[in-house]
C-alpha cells in the first residue's frame, strides 16, 4: 500500500474511533440520567399498583414505568443540554489543547443535541401515548387475555392516533404553506418530524411564558416555607401551641364515643390528626435550628432570589432594546458544530456561569409555577401515592417544558449560544414580531406577578401589625339594624 492509502486509512480509523467514543460517552450520560430518574419515580409511584394480585396489571405497570423513566431521562437531558454546551465552549476556550479533554468537541455536542431531539420526538409521539393506552387497555373483545392482547390493542390505538395527529399537522402546514405541505409528504424525516416538534415546542414555550412568571413570584413563598425564618418574622412557639391544641381537640373527638361529633367522617378526622402530627414534627425541627441558620440562611436565600429574578428581568429588557435597535439579535440556528472559538458572553467565563445559573433558575421557577397553577395543581405528584396515569401526565408535561427550554432561553436573550441541530430550524424563531411580543409579554407578566406578590405580602403584614386580622366578623344570621332603628 502507498503512503496516501495509509493516510486515508488512518483518517478513517480516527473517524471510527471518534464515533465510537461519542457513542460510549452519550450512552454513559444517558445511563446516569436514567438511573437517577428511576430512583425518583420509585419514590413517587404507588406501591399498590405494582404488588397487585393480578400479575398482568403489575407487569403492565412495570413496563409503563420504564417508559416513563426513559421519557423523564430525556427531559432531564434536555434541561442539561444548553448549560452543558455553554460550559463545554468555555472549557475549550480555556484549555484548547489539553490532552484530557480531547473527547469534548463540537461533534459530541452536536450529537447530543440530535439525540435529545430524536428521543424527545420518540417519547412525545410514540412512547408516552403507548404507555397510557397500555395501562388503560384490556384487550380486544373475544381475543385471548394477557399482556400480548393488550399490546395488540395499544398498537392499533397508537396507529390511529398517529395518523390523526400527522393528518392534523399536515393540514396546518398546508394552511400556512401549501408548497411545504407537499414537500412534507415526500420527505417525512427531514421536514415532517421537525415541523411537528416545532409545533410542540411552540406550545411548550407558551406554557413557559405562563408558568415562569408565576413561578418567579412563588419562589419566595416556597423558599420561606422550606427555610427557618428569623424570630422577628415568625413565632414558632405560638404555631406549636396552636398545632398541639388542634391535635388534642381532634383526638378527643375521635376517642370520645358519646360525643356529639359522631356524625362527622372519622376517616377525615384521622387524616387531619396525621397532618397535624406531621406539621408539629416539622415545627419542632425548625425550632431546633441554629441561630446562624435562622438569622443568616433565610436573608441570604431571599437576597439570592431577588438578585436572580431582577437579573432575569433586566436581561430580557436589554434584549428587547437590542431587538428594537438591531434585528441581528434575533435567535438563529448554528449550521456547524464549531465550538471553542469565541465566548458567548461578553463577560467571558463569569458571564457563562451566570447564564447557566439563570437557565437553571428559570427552569425550576417554571416547574414551581406549573404545579402552582390551578389548571395543573391536580397533577402534582405525591410521595408513594402517585397513580400510574398521573406519572405519565407528569412526564409528558415535564418533557414539553424541558424540551422548550433551549428555545425559551435563546428567545429571551439569556444566552448568545445559537441553537444546534433541528432546534435551530423552527420557522417561527425568525419572526421578529413573535420574538418581540414574546419578550415584552414575559417582562410584563413577570413584573405584574412580582408586584402583586410583594404588595399582597405588605398588605398582610400591615393588617397583622395593626391587629385588623383579629377583628370579629359580622354574624350572617343577624341582619344589620337600619338607621331608623338605630336612631330610635
Coordinates of N, CA and C in Angstrom, one line a residue, residues 223-333:
X223 N -39.6 29.1 49.2 CA -38.4 29.2 49.9 C -38.6 29.5 51.4
X224 N -39.6 30.4 51.6 CA -39.9 30.8 53.0 C -40.4 29.6 53.8
X225 N -41.2 28.7 53.1 CA -41.7 27.5 53.8 C -40.6 26.5 54.1
X226 N -39.6 26.4 53.2 CA -38.6 25.4 53.4 C -37.5 25.9 54.4
X227 N -37.2 27.2 54.5 CA -36.2 27.7 55.4 C -36.8 28.2 56.7
X228 N -36.0 28.3 57.7 CA -36.5 28.8 59.0 C -36.3 30.3 59.0
X229 N -37.4 31.0 59.3 CA -37.4 32.5 59.3 C -36.8 33.0 60.6
X230 N -36.3 34.2 60.6 CA -35.9 34.8 61.9 C -37.1 35.0 62.9
X231 N -36.8 35.1 64.2 CA -37.9 35.2 65.2 C -38.7 36.4 65.0
X232 N -38.1 37.5 64.3 CA -38.9 38.7 64.1 C -40.0 38.5 63.2
X233 N -39.9 37.5 62.2 CA -40.9 37.3 61.2 C -41.8 36.1 61.4
X234 N -41.4 35.3 62.4 CA -42.1 34.0 62.6 C -42.1 33.6 64.1
X235 N -43.2 33.3 64.7 CA -43.3 32.9 66.1 C -43.6 31.4 66.1
X236 N -42.6 30.6 66.2 CA -42.7 29.1 66.1 C -43.4 28.6 67.4
X237 N -43.2 29.2 68.5 CA -43.8 28.7 69.7 C -45.3 28.8 69.7
X238 N -45.8 29.9 69.1 CA -47.3 30.1 69.0 C -47.8 29.0 68.0
X239 N -47.1 28.8 66.9 CA -47.6 27.8 66.0 C -47.6 26.4 66.6
X240 N -46.6 26.1 67.4 CA -46.6 24.8 68.1 C -47.7 24.6 69.1
X241 N -48.0 25.6 69.8 CA -49.1 25.6 70.8 C -50.4 25.4 70.0
X242 N -50.6 26.1 69.0 CA -51.9 26.0 68.2 C -52.0 24.6 67.6
X243 N -50.9 24.1 67.1 CA -51.0 22.8 66.5 C -51.2 21.7 67.5
X244 N -50.6 21.9 68.7 CA -50.9 20.9 69.8 C -52.4 21.0 70.3
X245 N -52.9 22.2 70.4 CA -54.3 22.3 70.8 C -55.3 21.7 69.8
X246 N -55.0 21.9 68.5 CA -55.9 21.4 67.5 C -55.8 19.9 67.5
X247 N -54.6 19.3 67.6 CA -54.4 17.9 67.6 C -55.1 17.3 68.8
X248 N -55.0 17.9 70.0 CA -55.7 17.4 71.2 C -57.2 17.4 71.0
X249 N -57.7 18.5 70.4 CA -59.2 18.6 70.2 C -59.7 17.5 69.3
X250 N -58.9 17.3 68.2 CA -59.4 16.2 67.2 C -59.2 14.8 67.9
X251 N -58.2 14.6 68.7 CA -58.1 13.3 69.3 C -59.2 13.1 70.3
X252 N -59.7 14.1 71.0 CA -60.8 13.9 71.9 C -62.1 13.6 71.1
X253 N -62.3 14.2 69.9 CA -63.4 13.9 69.1 C -63.4 12.5 68.7
X254 N -62.2 11.9 68.4 CA -62.1 10.5 67.9 C -62.3 9.6 69.1
X255 N -61.7 9.9 70.2 CA -61.7 8.9 71.3 C -63.0 8.9 72.1
X256 N -63.8 10.0 72.1 CA -65.0 10.1 72.9 C -66.2 9.5 72.1
X257 N -66.6 8.3 72.5 CA -67.7 7.6 71.7 C -69.1 8.3 72.0
X258 N -69.2 9.0 73.1 CA -70.5 9.6 73.4 C -70.6 11.1 73.0
X259 N -69.7 11.5 72.1 CA -69.6 12.9 71.8 C -70.7 13.2 70.7
X260 N -71.0 14.5 70.6 CA -72.0 14.9 69.6 C -71.4 15.0 68.2
X261 N -70.1 14.7 68.0 CA -69.5 14.8 66.7 C -69.5 13.4 66.0
X262 N -70.3 12.5 66.4 CA -70.2 11.2 65.8 C -70.7 11.2 64.3
X263 N -71.5 12.2 63.9 CA -71.9 12.2 62.6 C -70.8 12.7 61.6
X264 N -69.7 13.1 62.1 CA -68.5 13.5 61.3 C -67.8 12.3 60.7
X265 N -67.1 12.6 59.6 CA -66.4 11.5 59.0 C -65.1 11.2 59.8
X266 N -65.1 10.0 60.3 CA -64.0 9.6 61.2 C -62.7 9.4 60.4
X267 N -62.8 9.0 59.2 CA -61.6 8.8 58.3 C -61.0 10.2 58.1
X268 N -61.8 11.2 57.8 CA -61.3 12.6 57.6 C -60.6 13.1 58.9
X269 N -61.2 12.8 60.1 CA -60.6 13.2 61.3 C -59.2 12.6 61.5
X270 N -59.1 11.3 61.2 CA -57.8 10.6 61.3 C -56.8 11.3 60.4
X271 N -57.2 11.6 59.1 CA -56.2 12.3 58.2 C -55.8 13.6 58.7
X272 N -56.7 14.3 59.3 CA -56.4 15.7 59.9 C -55.4 15.5 61.1
X273 N -55.6 14.5 61.9 CA -54.7 14.3 63.0 C -53.3 13.9 62.5
X274 N -53.2 13.1 61.5 CA -51.9 12.8 60.9 C -51.2 14.0 60.3
X275 N -52.0 14.8 59.6 CA -51.4 16.1 59.1 C -50.9 17.0 60.1
X276 N -51.7 17.1 61.2 CA -51.2 18.0 62.3 C -50.0 17.4 63.0
X277 N -49.9 16.1 63.2 CA -48.7 15.5 63.7 C -47.5 15.7 62.9
X278 N -47.7 15.6 61.6 CA -46.6 15.9 60.6 C -46.1 17.3 60.7
X279 N -47.1 18.2 60.8 CA -46.8 19.7 60.9 C -46.1 20.0 62.2
X280 N -46.5 19.3 63.3 CA -45.9 19.6 64.6 C -44.4 19.1 64.6
X281 N -44.2 17.9 64.0 CA -42.8 17.4 63.9 C -41.9 18.4 63.1
X282 N -42.5 18.9 62.0 CA -41.7 19.9 61.2 C -41.4 21.1 62.0
X283 N -42.4 21.6 62.7 CA -42.2 22.8 63.5 C -41.2 22.6 64.6
X284 N -41.2 21.4 65.2 CA -40.2 21.1 66.2 C -38.8 21.1 65.6
X285 N -38.6 20.5 64.4 CA -37.3 20.6 63.8 C -36.9 22.0 63.5
X286 N -37.8 22.8 63.0 CA -37.4 24.2 62.7 C -37.1 25.0 64.0
X287 N -37.7 24.6 65.1 CA -37.4 25.3 66.3 C -36.0 25.0 66.8
X288 N -35.5 23.8 66.5 CA -34.2 23.4 66.9 C -33.1 24.0 66.0
X289 N -33.5 24.7 65.0 CA -32.4 25.3 64.1 C -31.5 26.2 64.8
X290 N -30.3 26.3 64.3 CA -29.3 27.2 64.9 C -29.6 28.6 64.6
X291 N -28.9 29.5 65.3 CA -29.1 30.9 65.1 C -28.5 31.3 63.8
X292 N -27.4 30.7 63.3 CA -26.9 31.0 62.0 C -27.8 30.7 60.9
X293 N -28.4 29.5 61.0 CA -29.4 29.1 60.0 C -30.6 29.9 60.0
X294 N -31.0 30.4 61.2 CA -32.2 31.2 61.3 C -32.0 32.6 60.9
X295 N -30.9 33.2 61.3 CA -30.7 34.7 61.0 C -29.9 35.0 59.8
X296 N -29.2 34.0 59.3 CA -28.4 34.2 58.1 C -28.8 33.5 56.8
X297 N -29.4 32.3 57.0 CA -29.8 31.5 55.9 C -30.9 32.1 55.1
X298 N -32.0 32.4 55.9 CA -33.2 33.0 55.2 C -32.9 34.3 54.5
X299 N -32.2 35.3 55.1 CA -32.0 36.5 54.4 C -31.1 36.3 53.2
X300 N -30.1 35.5 53.3 CA -29.3 35.2 52.1 C -30.0 34.6 51.0
X301 N -30.9 33.6 51.3 CA -31.7 33.0 50.3 C -32.7 33.9 49.6
X302 N -33.3 34.8 50.4 CA -34.2 35.8 49.8 C -33.4 36.8 48.9
X303 N -32.2 37.1 49.4 CA -31.4 38.1 48.6 C -31.0 37.4 47.3
X304 N -30.6 36.2 47.3 CA -30.2 35.5 46.0 C -31.4 35.4 45.1
X305 N -32.6 35.1 45.6 CA -33.8 35.0 44.7 C -34.1 36.4 44.2
X306 N -33.9 37.4 45.0 CA -34.2 38.8 44.5 C -33.2 39.2 43.4
X307 N -32.0 38.8 43.6 CA -30.9 39.2 42.6 C -31.2 38.4 41.3
X308 N -31.4 37.1 41.4 CA -31.6 36.3 40.2 C -32.9 36.8 39.4
X309 N -33.9 37.0 40.1 CA -35.2 37.5 39.5 C -35.0 38.8 38.8
X310 N -34.3 39.8 39.5 CA -34.1 41.1 38.9 C -33.1 41.0 37.8
X311 N -32.1 40.2 37.8 CA -31.2 40.0 36.7 C -31.9 39.4 35.5
X312 N -32.8 38.5 35.7 CA -33.5 37.9 34.6 C -34.4 38.9 33.9
X313 N -35.1 39.7 34.7 CA -35.9 40.8 34.1 C -35.1 41.8 33.4
X314 N -33.9 42.1 33.9 CA -33.1 43.1 33.3 C -32.5 42.6 32.0
X315 N -32.1 41.4 31.9 CA -31.6 40.8 30.7 C -32.6 40.8 29.6
X316 N -33.9 40.5 30.0 CA -35.0 40.5 29.0 C -35.2 41.9 28.5
X317 N -35.2 42.9 29.4 CA -35.4 44.3 29.0 C -34.3 44.7 28.0
X318 N -33.1 44.4 28.3 CA -32.0 44.7 27.4 C -32.1 44.0 26.1
X319 N -32.6 42.8 26.1 CA -32.8 42.1 24.8 C -33.9 42.7 24.0
X320 N -34.9 43.2 24.6 CA -36.0 43.9 23.9 C -35.4 45.2 23.2
X321 N -34.6 45.9 23.9 CA -34.0 47.1 23.3 C -33.1 46.7 22.2
X322 N -32.3 45.6 22.3 CA -31.5 45.2 21.2 C -32.3 44.8 20.0
X323 N -33.5 44.2 20.2 CA -34.3 43.8 19.1 C -34.8 45.0 18.4
X324 N -35.1 46.1 19.1 CA -35.6 47.3 18.5 C -34.5 48.0 17.8
X325 N -33.3 48.0 18.3 CA -32.2 48.7 17.6 C -31.6 47.9 16.4
X326 N -31.4 46.6 16.6 CA -30.7 45.8 15.6 C -31.4 44.4 15.6
X327 N -31.9 44.0 14.4 CA -32.6 42.7 14.2 C -31.6 41.6 14.2
X328 N -30.3 41.9 14.2 CA -29.3 40.8 14.2 C -29.3 40.1 15.6
X329 N -30.0 40.6 16.6 CA -30.1 40.0 17.9 C -31.1 38.8 17.8
X330 N -31.8 38.6 16.7 CA -32.8 37.6 16.6 C -32.1 36.2 16.8
X331 N -32.8 35.2 17.4 CA -32.2 33.9 17.5 C -32.1 33.2 16.2
X332 N -31.0 32.4 16.0 CA -30.8 31.7 14.8 C -30.1 30.4 15.1
X333 N -30.1 29.5 14.2 CA -29.5 28.2 14.3 C -28.1 28.2 13.9

